[in-house]
XYZ file of C-alpha atoms in Angstrom:
701
model
C -31.567 -53.012 38.359
C -31.265 -50.379 40.869
C -34.484 -48.307 41.546
C -33.061 -45.160 39.882
C -32.299 -47.399 36.883
C -36.107 -48.646 36.862
C -37.461 -45.346 37.055
C -35.395 -44.027 34.022
C -36.494 -47.006 31.916
C -40.105 -46.602 32.826
C -39.829 -42.719 31.587
C -38.055 -43.503 28.483
C -41.084 -46.177 27.707
C -43.785 -43.530 28.805
C -42.221 -40.933 26.604
C -42.055 -42.964 23.368
C -45.245 -44.141 23.605
C -47.714 -43.304 21.010
C -50.730 -40.661 22.024
C -53.918 -40.422 20.587
C -54.588 -37.979 18.182
C -57.213 -35.281 19.139
C -60.771 -35.358 18.158
C -61.824 -33.164 15.280
C -63.953 -31.135 17.527
C -60.951 -30.198 19.567
C -58.604 -29.202 16.483
C -57.747 -25.241 17.256
C -59.294 -23.051 14.235
C -57.748 -19.779 15.320
C -54.227 -18.473 16.440
C -53.423 -18.451 20.165
C -54.887 -15.978 22.353
C -57.412 -14.821 19.363
C -61.255 -15.112 19.379
C -62.582 -17.756 17.218
C -66.139 -16.788 17.042
C -68.172 -13.680 16.404
C -71.864 -14.295 17.803
C -72.609 -17.949 16.502
C -69.991 -17.859 13.548
C -66.656 -19.670 13.774
C -63.926 -17.345 12.660
C -60.894 -20.058 11.357
C -57.455 -18.524 10.664
C -56.368 -17.201 7.951
C -59.438 -15.136 8.845
C -59.048 -13.131 12.176
C -61.157 -10.578 14.136
C -58.139 -8.630 14.783
C -55.310 -7.478 12.281
C -52.736 -9.681 14.254
C -55.168 -12.546 14.389
C -55.642 -12.416 10.713
C -53.288 -13.503 8.009
C -53.609 -10.247 6.406
C -55.930 -7.411 5.741
C -57.787 -9.282 3.221
C -59.021 -11.729 6.128
C -60.015 -9.382 8.334
C -63.657 -9.742 9.850
C -65.019 -6.899 11.826
C -67.199 -8.227 14.524
C -70.001 -5.292 14.795
C -73.094 -4.881 16.834
C -76.234 -4.840 14.823
C -79.380 -3.129 15.535
C -80.780 -5.564 18.054
C -77.278 -5.703 19.989
C -76.031 -8.988 18.636
C -72.804 -9.590 17.418
C -72.309 -9.513 13.401
C -69.434 -10.520 11.223
C -68.787 -8.169 8.317
C -66.179 -8.773 5.757
C -63.623 -6.319 6.059
C -64.822 -2.917 6.682
C -67.625 -2.999 4.558
C -71.261 -3.899 5.220
C -71.286 -7.399 3.772
C -72.757 -9.907 6.675
C -70.799 -13.145 6.835
C -73.013 -16.205 7.726
C -70.408 -18.949 7.439
C -66.636 -19.617 6.688
C -65.286 -22.603 5.149
C -61.602 -23.456 5.741
C -62.001 -25.145 2.082
C -62.419 -21.838 0.515
C -65.816 -20.510 0.574
C -67.612 -17.761 2.246
C -71.384 -17.717 2.546
C -72.377 -13.955 2.749
C -75.761 -12.199 3.012
C -76.322 -10.011 0.103
C -79.165 -7.155 -0.527
C -81.740 -7.999 -3.160
C -83.142 -5.901 -5.820
C -86.722 -5.098 -4.970
C -89.443 -2.864 -6.826
C -92.897 -2.124 -5.574
C -95.192 0.244 -7.577
C -96.530 2.179 -4.657
C -96.666 5.935 -5.808
C -93.592 7.254 -4.207
C -92.323 4.524 -2.632
C -88.134 4.050 -2.919
C -87.278 2.400 -6.102
C -84.474 0.170 -5.060
C -84.468 -1.454 -8.593
C -80.785 -2.724 -8.548
C -78.017 -4.254 -6.376
C -74.240 -4.767 -6.672
C -71.349 -6.508 -5.293
C -67.591 -5.484 -5.439
C -65.108 -7.665 -4.119
C -61.358 -6.780 -4.003
C -59.898 -10.092 -3.012
C -62.774 -12.672 -3.284
C -64.615 -14.056 -6.429
C -68.517 -14.943 -6.895
C -68.823 -18.810 -6.971
C -69.677 -19.777 -10.309
C -71.490 -22.897 -9.735
C -73.043 -22.940 -6.273
C -75.265 -19.769 -7.087
C -78.072 -19.140 -9.338
C -79.787 -15.816 -10.431
C -83.594 -15.491 -9.639
C -86.154 -12.971 -10.682
C -89.675 -13.129 -9.093
C -92.662 -10.997 -10.473
C -95.493 -11.019 -12.969
C -93.989 -8.614 -15.622
C -90.501 -8.561 -14.474
C -87.144 -8.578 -16.752
C -84.279 -9.170 -14.622
C -80.241 -9.083 -15.843
C -77.080 -9.789 -14.210
C -73.968 -8.299 -15.572
C -70.424 -9.527 -14.331
C -66.921 -8.044 -15.057
C -63.333 -8.784 -14.286
C -60.092 -7.901 -15.846
C -61.792 -6.689 -19.143
C -63.979 -9.987 -19.379
C -67.721 -9.188 -19.167
C -71.106 -10.827 -19.632
C -74.619 -10.217 -19.283
C -77.527 -12.922 -18.759
C -81.038 -12.441 -17.823
C -84.340 -13.815 -17.828
C -88.160 -12.871 -17.667
C -90.842 -13.575 -15.224
C -94.507 -13.319 -16.193
C -97.970 -14.146 -14.980
C -101.533 -12.718 -15.749
C -103.719 -14.579 -13.100
C -102.765 -16.321 -9.731
C -104.280 -19.758 -10.724
C -101.744 -22.020 -12.253
C -98.696 -20.425 -10.840
C -96.856 -23.574 -10.214
C -94.760 -23.588 -6.477
C -91.179 -24.849 -6.008
C -90.146 -24.276 -9.937
C -88.782 -21.067 -11.670
C -89.794 -21.773 -15.258
C -90.903 -18.292 -16.105
C -94.517 -18.370 -14.650
C -93.988 -15.809 -11.793
C -90.135 -16.910 -11.453
C -87.348 -17.434 -13.816
C -83.638 -18.481 -12.839
C -80.445 -18.727 -14.668
C -77.848 -21.601 -13.336
C -74.185 -20.998 -12.986
C -72.293 -17.888 -13.352
C -70.407 -17.601 -16.662
C -66.947 -16.483 -15.602
C -64.894 -16.136 -12.607
C -65.766 -12.415 -11.592
C -65.434 -10.305 -8.485
C -68.049 -7.749 -9.577
C -71.785 -8.220 -10.045
C -74.669 -5.970 -10.779
C -78.009 -7.219 -10.925
C -81.268 -5.068 -11.648
C -84.766 -5.132 -12.726
C -86.972 -3.852 -15.511
C -90.755 -4.261 -14.559
C -93.753 -2.931 -15.582
C -96.474 -3.511 -12.532
C -100.178 -4.276 -13.965
C -102.787 -5.808 -11.743
C -104.371 -8.800 -12.989
C -107.009 -10.522 -10.651
C -106.528 -8.100 -7.666
C -104.804 -10.843 -5.807
C -101.100 -10.347 -7.048
C -99.059 -7.616 -5.712
C -97.190 -5.311 -7.753
C -93.746 -6.109 -6.365
C -90.726 -7.602 -8.250
C -87.562 -9.073 -6.986
C -84.141 -9.914 -8.314
C -80.971 -11.826 -6.573
C -77.938 -13.928 -6.556
C -78.710 -16.845 -4.069
C -77.253 -19.890 -3.024
C -78.821 -22.827 -5.113
C -80.028 -24.889 -2.219
C -81.584 -22.005 -0.260
C -84.339 -20.586 -2.380
C -87.507 -22.316 -3.243
C -90.329 -20.443 -5.051
C -93.732 -20.221 -3.515
C -96.829 -18.372 -5.223
C -97.185 -16.625 -2.000
C -94.375 -14.265 -2.951
C -96.779 -12.939 -5.655
C -99.788 -12.040 -3.349
C -97.883 -10.140 -0.634
C -94.733 -8.235 -0.155
C -91.706 -9.978 0.548
C -90.093 -9.000 3.567
C -86.746 -10.673 3.019
C -84.121 -7.928 2.524
C -80.876 -10.237 2.021
C -80.209 -13.469 0.498
C -77.266 -15.870 1.174
C -74.565 -15.840 -1.804
C -71.335 -18.152 -2.025
C -68.024 -16.435 -2.817
C -64.561 -18.069 -3.082
C -61.603 -16.863 -1.207
C -58.223 -17.579 -2.175
C -54.529 -16.371 -1.075
C -54.711 -13.541 -3.454
C -51.802 -12.660 -5.943
C -49.360 -15.396 -5.059
C -48.440 -18.831 -6.431
C -48.052 -22.274 -4.968
C -44.010 -21.839 -5.316
C -44.497 -19.227 -2.477
C -47.104 -21.134 -0.422
C -44.400 -22.519 2.277
C -45.042 -19.706 4.239
C -48.670 -19.970 4.320
C -49.467 -23.726 4.206
C -48.012 -25.259 7.392
C -47.317 -29.093 7.915
C -48.822 -32.037 6.411
C -50.430 -29.879 3.646
C -50.606 -29.661 -0.220
C -51.074 -26.270 -2.180
C -54.070 -26.215 -4.529
C -53.935 -23.535 -7.209
C -56.896 -21.407 -7.861
C -58.052 -21.319 -11.595
C -58.990 -17.217 -11.754
C -57.958 -14.753 -13.683
C -54.973 -13.272 -11.089
C -54.228 -16.869 -9.840
C -53.779 -17.466 -6.071
C -53.853 -20.876 -4.266
C -55.408 -22.225 -1.240
C -54.072 -24.853 1.278
C -55.525 -28.392 1.879
C -54.584 -31.298 4.368
C -52.924 -34.210 2.894
C -54.744 -37.675 2.892
C -55.057 -39.479 6.268
C -54.617 -35.735 8.013
C -57.279 -32.981 9.241
C -57.277 -29.729 10.951
C -56.519 -26.067 9.684
C -53.644 -26.353 7.040
C -52.752 -22.592 7.632
C -52.507 -22.956 11.460
C -49.131 -23.747 13.004
C -48.284 -26.579 13.277
C -50.458 -27.822 10.228
C -52.692 -30.635 9.679
C -52.852 -33.554 12.436
C -52.692 -37.364 12.148
C -56.231 -38.666 11.715
C -56.615 -41.764 14.179
C -58.449 -44.095 11.645
C -58.377 -46.777 14.419
C -60.559 -44.849 16.785
C -63.938 -45.940 17.189
C -65.410 -43.773 14.344
C -65.705 -46.155 11.740
C -62.941 -45.132 9.491
C -60.990 -48.423 9.011
C -62.275 -51.689 7.673
C -59.935 -54.120 9.749
C -62.633 -55.361 11.763
C -64.624 -56.638 8.555
C -61.322 -58.528 7.680
C -61.025 -60.441 10.927
C -58.076 -58.076 11.616
C -56.556 -55.510 14.272
C -56.409 -51.906 13.320
C -52.895 -50.192 13.818
C -52.739 -46.250 13.140
C -49.739 -45.056 11.310
C -49.042 -41.562 10.146
C -51.216 -40.589 7.431
C -53.131 -44.118 7.536
C -53.355 -47.463 9.017
C -52.510 -51.191 8.832
C -54.530 -54.165 9.183
C -52.992 -57.197 11.070
C -54.785 -60.425 11.398
C -56.055 -61.578 14.732
C -54.766 -64.559 16.526
C -55.722 -67.651 14.569
C -56.158 -66.171 11.438
C -54.022 -65.916 8.508
C -53.529 -63.895 5.271
C -56.144 -64.827 2.702
C -53.239 -64.328 0.069
C -55.931 -62.150 -2.209
C -55.273 -58.887 -0.438
C -58.887 -59.075 1.013
C -58.543 -59.975 4.338
C -57.896 -62.794 7.075
C -59.167 -66.540 7.233
C -58.994 -69.347 9.405
C -56.413 -72.186 8.182
C -57.967 -74.727 6.037
C -57.657 -78.375 7.156
C -57.596 -81.015 4.623
C -58.156 -84.612 5.556
C -57.272 -87.122 2.645
C -57.833 -90.778 2.721
C -57.539 -93.321 0.014
C -59.866 -96.522 -0.306
C -57.982 -98.599 2.366
C -58.562 -95.632 4.775
C -55.032 -94.560 4.916
C -53.462 -91.160 4.274
C -53.134 -89.602 0.547
C -49.816 -90.070 -1.213
C -47.936 -87.298 -2.100
C -49.392 -87.377 -5.926
C -53.084 -87.361 -4.433
C -52.062 -84.030 -2.803
C -50.362 -82.463 -5.912
C -53.762 -83.426 -7.485
C -55.902 -81.579 -5.035
C -53.489 -78.347 -5.589
C -53.739 -78.696 -9.243
C -57.540 -78.751 -9.128
C -57.641 -75.683 -6.821
C -55.197 -74.066 -9.154
C -57.293 -74.946 -12.090
C -60.626 -73.841 -10.407
C -59.069 -70.450 -9.250
C -58.142 -69.791 -12.647
C -61.616 -70.521 -14.426
C -62.880 -68.314 -11.675
C -60.354 -65.415 -12.376
C -61.048 -65.620 -15.959
C -64.600 -65.477 -15.681
C -64.454 -62.494 -13.204
C -62.004 -60.606 -15.812
C -64.384 -61.503 -18.665
C -67.311 -60.475 -16.676
C -65.545 -57.063 -15.687
C -64.344 -56.465 -19.471
C -68.162 -56.900 -20.714
C -69.102 -54.614 -18.062
C -66.719 -52.169 -18.524
C -67.661 -52.087 -22.259
C -71.433 -52.003 -21.752
C -70.739 -48.641 -19.367
C -68.585 -47.164 -21.948
C -71.180 -47.768 -24.573
C -74.067 -46.039 -22.267
C -71.527 -43.271 -21.321
C -70.627 -42.715 -25.232
C -74.368 -42.699 -26.081
C -74.730 -40.301 -23.314
C -72.038 -38.258 -24.233
C -73.297 -38.218 -28.046
C -77.144 -37.240 -26.911
C -75.774 -34.121 -24.770
C -73.353 -32.889 -27.670
C -76.109 -33.174 -30.153
C -78.569 -31.045 -28.062
C -80.503 -34.140 -26.842
C -80.978 -32.620 -23.319
C -82.014 -29.249 -24.336
C -84.600 -30.816 -26.932
C -86.002 -33.212 -24.061
C -86.019 -29.870 -21.704
C -88.088 -28.067 -24.251
C -90.404 -31.107 -24.888
C -91.260 -31.453 -20.877
C -91.529 -27.431 -20.756
C -93.653 -26.997 -23.695
C -91.004 -25.648 -25.728
C -91.519 -27.731 -28.366
C -94.799 -29.320 -29.223
C -94.933 -32.714 -27.347
C -97.347 -33.864 -30.014
C -94.871 -33.353 -32.803
C -91.461 -33.901 -31.462
C -89.936 -37.323 -30.214
C -86.663 -38.385 -29.329
C -86.074 -41.704 -30.902
C -83.868 -44.816 -29.558
C -80.983 -46.276 -31.693
C -83.475 -49.465 -31.926
C -86.469 -47.568 -33.124
C -84.187 -46.041 -35.963
C -82.774 -49.565 -36.719
C -86.174 -50.973 -37.203
C -87.454 -47.844 -39.277
C -84.736 -48.253 -41.793
C -84.889 -52.221 -41.666
C -81.190 -52.173 -40.073
C -80.153 -49.573 -42.249
C -80.801 -51.472 -45.462
C -78.681 -50.364 -48.460
C -81.491 -50.011 -50.743
C -82.978 -47.410 -48.397
C -79.976 -44.837 -48.964
C -81.385 -41.644 -50.274
C -78.207 -39.299 -49.911
C -74.465 -39.382 -48.323
C -72.672 -36.266 -46.743
C -69.097 -36.039 -45.686
C -69.461 -37.466 -42.426
C -72.726 -39.266 -42.520
C -75.214 -41.487 -44.562
C -79.100 -40.508 -44.861
C -81.594 -43.110 -45.015
C -85.427 -43.256 -45.712
C -87.380 -44.753 -42.938
C -90.899 -45.564 -42.116
C -92.148 -45.401 -38.494
C -94.795 -47.771 -36.981
C -97.730 -45.054 -37.715
C -96.743 -44.915 -41.214
C -94.759 -41.965 -41.287
C -91.680 -41.449 -43.534
C -88.730 -39.980 -41.942
C -84.986 -39.246 -42.943
C -82.408 -40.622 -40.579
C -78.831 -39.449 -40.758
C -76.196 -42.124 -39.590
C -72.588 -41.548 -38.892
C -70.228 -43.296 -41.447
C -67.380 -43.988 -39.215
C -67.728 -44.047 -34.882
C -64.527 -42.244 -34.385
C -64.448 -39.948 -31.389
C -62.273 -37.609 -33.458
C -65.032 -37.217 -35.929
C -67.554 -36.249 -33.599
C -67.287 -32.514 -33.682
C -67.092 -32.778 -37.645
C -70.441 -35.073 -37.945
C -72.079 -32.866 -35.671
C -71.288 -29.473 -37.599
C -71.941 -31.238 -40.989
C -75.482 -29.388 -40.823
C -73.589 -25.832 -40.604
C -70.959 -27.010 -43.433
C -73.864 -27.880 -45.871
C -76.162 -24.869 -44.959
C -73.019 -22.511 -45.700
C -73.568 -23.399 -49.403
C -77.165 -22.769 -49.464
C -77.481 -20.657 -52.717
C -78.386 -16.787 -52.296
C -81.628 -17.279 -54.595
C -82.948 -19.845 -52.170
C -82.225 -17.591 -49.167
C -83.873 -14.673 -51.102
C -87.086 -16.742 -51.643
C -87.159 -17.750 -47.797
C -86.980 -14.205 -46.945
C -89.443 -13.007 -49.648
C -91.939 -15.886 -48.737
C -91.619 -14.981 -44.780
C -92.165 -11.098 -45.692
C -95.511 -12.018 -47.413
C -96.815 -14.045 -44.823
C -96.248 -11.334 -42.376
C -97.512 -8.606 -44.977
C -100.831 -10.623 -45.139
C -101.203 -10.581 -41.163
C -100.531 -6.946 -41.040
C -102.500 -5.535 -43.941
C -104.954 -8.149 -45.274
C -105.917 -10.110 -42.232
C -109.171 -8.983 -40.401
C -108.263 -7.968 -37.744
C -104.653 -7.317 -38.171
C -102.664 -9.751 -36.386
C -99.088 -9.008 -34.833
C -97.108 -12.078 -34.552
C -94.921 -10.858 -31.628
C -92.193 -13.546 -31.848
C -90.544 -13.549 -35.314
C -87.639 -15.473 -35.214
C -85.511 -18.178 -37.382
C -86.467 -20.767 -35.338
C -90.302 -19.925 -35.946
C -89.576 -20.303 -39.658
C -90.074 -23.650 -41.023
C -88.898 -25.393 -44.323
C -90.380 -28.220 -46.006
C -88.490 -30.827 -48.440
C -88.598 -27.943 -51.073
C -87.480 -25.166 -48.799
C -90.668 -23.568 -48.911
C -90.953 -21.201 -45.750
C -93.522 -21.535 -42.997
C -94.401 -19.182 -40.355
C -95.045 -20.884 -36.996
C -95.594 -20.502 -33.263
C -98.411 -17.783 -32.882
C -98.672 -18.504 -29.267
C -97.390 -14.788 -28.356
C -99.629 -13.141 -31.278
C -101.949 -10.201 -30.751
C -104.980 -9.400 -32.634
C -105.258 -5.415 -33.294
C -108.520 -3.816 -32.986
C -109.870 -1.696 -36.127
C -109.547 1.344 -34.013
C -105.918 0.932 -32.842
C -102.426 0.958 -34.201
C -100.565 -0.178 -31.358
C -101.202 -2.256 -27.960
C -100.000 -1.749 -24.868
C -98.597 -4.841 -23.386
C -95.918 -6.791 -21.024
C -92.905 -7.108 -23.105
C -92.817 -10.905 -24.497
C -90.160 -12.064 -27.117
C -86.853 -13.514 -27.712
C -83.416 -11.499 -26.916
C -81.511 -10.734 -30.000
C -84.983 -10.152 -31.808
C -86.661 -8.008 -29.509
C -87.815 -4.280 -30.715
C -85.651 -1.931 -28.508
C -88.513 0.691 -28.815
C -91.047 -1.905 -27.403
C -88.837 -2.856 -24.888
C -88.708 0.576 -23.662
C -92.321 1.776 -24.082
C -94.138 -1.543 -23.971
C -96.184 -0.242 -27.064
C -96.794 -3.373 -29.216
C -97.119 -2.390 -33.138
C -96.912 -3.998 -36.273
C -93.229 -2.286 -36.806
C -92.108 -4.755 -33.828
C -92.531 -7.555 -36.502
C -90.531 -5.430 -38.976
C -87.793 -5.220 -36.457
C -87.520 -8.991 -35.678
C -87.637 -9.468 -39.539
C -84.722 -7.375 -40.020
C -82.773 -9.554 -37.425
C -83.742 -12.584 -39.589
C -82.485 -10.929 -43.060
C -79.113 -10.476 -41.214
C -79.192 -13.964 -40.286
C -79.761 -15.009 -44.059
C -77.139 -12.789 -44.925
C -74.359 -13.812 -42.729
C -75.214 -17.248 -41.349
C -74.758 -15.970 -37.997
C -76.579 -16.206 -34.752
C -78.884 -13.370 -33.429
C -77.020 -13.480 -29.861
C -73.464 -15.529 -29.336
C -71.344 -15.420 -26.335
C -68.452 -17.166 -28.142
C -66.730 -14.313 -29.832
C -65.772 -10.674 -28.812
C -68.303 -8.322 -26.579
C -68.898 -6.144 -29.735
C -70.019 -9.179 -31.875
C -72.293 -10.799 -29.603
C -75.359 -8.893 -30.657
C -75.956 -9.602 -34.465
C -77.977 -6.849 -35.372
C -75.901 -4.341 -33.697
C -72.472 -5.522 -34.949
C -73.957 -5.410 -38.533
C -75.182 -1.953 -38.496
C -71.637 -0.839 -37.133
C -69.944 -2.729 -40.032
C -72.536 -1.057 -42.602
C -72.029 2.164 -41.144
C -68.089 1.681 -41.373
C -68.679 0.811 -45.205
C -67.329 -2.997 -43.978
C -70.397 -5.033 -45.160
C -68.391 -7.831 -46.825
C -66.545 -8.501 -43.676
C -69.560 -9.979 -42.265
C -71.414 -11.647 -45.169
C -71.431 -15.163 -45.514
C -68.486 -15.934 -47.632
C -69.995 -18.815 -49.514
C -72.763 -16.624 -51.024
C -69.929 -13.791 -51.749
C -68.516 -16.613 -53.978
C -71.476 -16.646 -56.144
C -71.540 -14.111 -59.227
C -73.577 -11.194 -60.029
C -75.217 -10.723 -56.783
C -73.132 -7.965 -55.145
C -75.804 -5.537 -55.840
C -78.392 -7.543 -54.567
C -76.700 -8.254 -51.327
C -76.062 -4.434 -50.659
C -79.935 -3.743 -51.389
C -80.947 -6.396 -49.131
C -78.510 -5.213 -46.530
C -79.929 -1.753 -46.517
C -83.364 -3.140 -46.426
C -82.395 -4.639 -43.094
C -80.997 -1.659 -42.022
C -84.158 0.197 -42.542
C -86.005 -2.640 -40.773
C -83.484 -2.122 -37.528
C -84.271 1.412 -37.344
C -84.758 2.338 -33.340
C -87.890 4.129 -33.968
C -90.680 2.173 -35.241
C -92.202 5.025 -37.452
C -89.171 5.079 -39.389
C -89.101 1.547 -40.339
C -90.668 0.297 -43.586
C -93.958 -1.462 -43.326
C -94.088 -5.376 -44.040
C -95.990 -4.742 -47.441
C -93.210 -2.619 -48.763
C -90.498 -4.892 -47.431
C -92.443 -7.881 -49.378
C -92.658 -5.791 -52.288
C -89.031 -4.713 -52.382
C -87.773 -8.390 -51.849
C -90.253 -9.741 -54.469
C -88.760 -7.224 -57.200
C -85.363 -8.494 -56.335
C -86.555 -12.012 -57.062
C -88.197 -11.097 -60.531
C -85.068 -9.043 -61.501
C -82.937 -12.016 -60.955
C -85.329 -14.170 -63.348
C -85.787 -16.728 -60.920
C -89.061 -18.863 -60.537
C -91.211 -18.019 -57.613
C -94.704 -18.724 -56.338
C -97.942 -16.590 -57.163
C -97.694 -13.095 -55.246
C -101.425 -12.856 -55.108
C -103.210 -12.530 -51.461
C -105.197 -15.549 -52.178
C -101.862 -17.660 -52.459
C -100.470 -15.886 -49.615
C -103.541 -16.737 -47.345
C -103.469 -20.410 -48.453
C -100.030 -20.619 -47.480
C -100.747 -19.096 -44.094
C -103.429 -21.470 -43.680
C -101.439 -24.509 -44.998
C -98.814 -23.538 -42.327
C -100.812 -24.988 -39.435
C -100.744 -28.396 -40.923
C -97.241 -28.221 -41.880
C -96.348 -28.010 -38.161
C -97.143 -31.571 -37.769
C -95.005 -34.399 -38.792
C -97.813 -36.309 -39.704
C -98.016 -34.085 -43.142
C -94.542 -32.777 -43.721
C -90.995 -33.658 -42.544
C -89.851 -29.770 -41.554
C -86.602 -28.446 -40.062
C -86.525 -24.994 -38.431
C -84.608 -22.570 -40.558
C -81.959 -22.301 -37.678
C -81.036 -25.716 -38.120
C -80.265 -25.547 -41.814
C -77.443 -22.978 -40.465
C -75.937 -25.671 -38.031
C -77.811 -24.067 -34.933
């Protein structure tokens, strides 16, 4: 071979030899001749610091100079500071917080908002926080006609006992997740600053923040918090386009991922086995899994790694063979077989060894398959139990028990084994009733308590929703006479608290959940934790707002003046619930129907009352006039001004008159019986004396 030929052959070998893929840190992130940093923030394409360096104007980053002279990246031409850009589709920006301090003529920056044109606020990576001692904070979101409003209340009356690291409502409250995909957010404060023990400041704060970047400290209540901005996560996408047109944006070795938003859009991502910037030519580059970074498992299989495009292969090392199980490589097995005479085994003996090996392998395989099957059954059973637990409100009940929302001494969650033991393994002799999807058994707990246990007839996933909703189905046929009696008895108790108790008592948290029913549907008013005593020389109290959304007196929320008419308004909402079997607040339907009392008053004004009444009670005869009278009474209770509302004594008398007119049996109306009922109520809360259900559970809530 001539010298020239040798050189040509050597050149060909070199040109076709595989080259090592560049490390991930060496991958370019910006277009050629474009800066890829603003200060210490990386700016990956499709973002850029000039129009030529970005995909389009939606991805322009303005590298401005801050007051201290340092470069600061701003989104577009606005003032939204960018802290980090993720090529996977997220931006972390620094957003102003809403802040208010009661300091005379100091600026009142009670609200903060964000308006995004081509990005979305991330639904799950953020949370809404309010900090303060008398603070009501709300966040409003809107996009393409869809809107929502959520909020929380933070209260405290002394510095001692304010827990660090948790936002449970004492000094700090929070709402996790953003309900809808939105580009517009507005969060604002409503606060009444009151000095308590001289330590707590008069400042309140509200903001949306990245979940893992805020930890509450009680120090925020004792001194002004100097933080002006908090990090928020927003999503970016290739806007107003679909994956069918992604070929001009998504480069080589990439895939298009559609974005589930109201305006569509998509993102580009590297295919498996590739990495880099999927938007930057020539696209994602092959990962060398055989490099010394632990991305392959060949060494554990006694094999050598060979890199391939988008993956790798493991080849057995010299002296090893494939183990025929697909799990790796092994050394060849040498068999030495001799008969009783010391001679080599006959072919029949070798066959026996092979047969024994095959049989042993089959046994091991069967045991493995059987074990995997039972493990699968066990996991599926556990998952199904957890699913039922969640769907039946178990997590919410558990959380309320832990946080004190339900009495820990009277509320328990039982295991399936405990219920089986209580019902003697669901003995047929203990059946006390049947429903469309379940059977009710009488049970006895170890402490002697008698309980009712409802069990599904058929363990069929298609029937889960019907079984869960059967309380609602049964409650919907609750006769009007019973509902009227519940309303009358509740009104009598509140009338006694306002007019006969000395000093008078304002309940302050009247709602359907706090009206308990025993086995005879006798109403008992519960939960006096928020109640206030009214001095004899006063008719109103000035307090921080406390109560439940949907039941709160709007005049009380504006003036902070608590009167007995605040209970009247809340009772009016309960009356509407009894008439309609609907929730006081619901986010399931149209926006105009989310607040029950407002929707009810709107239909009543349009003379469309029967459009909202429960259809099951409308089917009952000769009660149309009663329903109209109760509806008008509810309307009077819901007047905005407290002075225009009737007193609870008048409400109780009107409801009592309706009951007597319909010739239904009802309890003694004397003040003595009312006082006895109010006193019995404290005992009826405990499961030791009565098995009671909240009124709301009778209506499937």
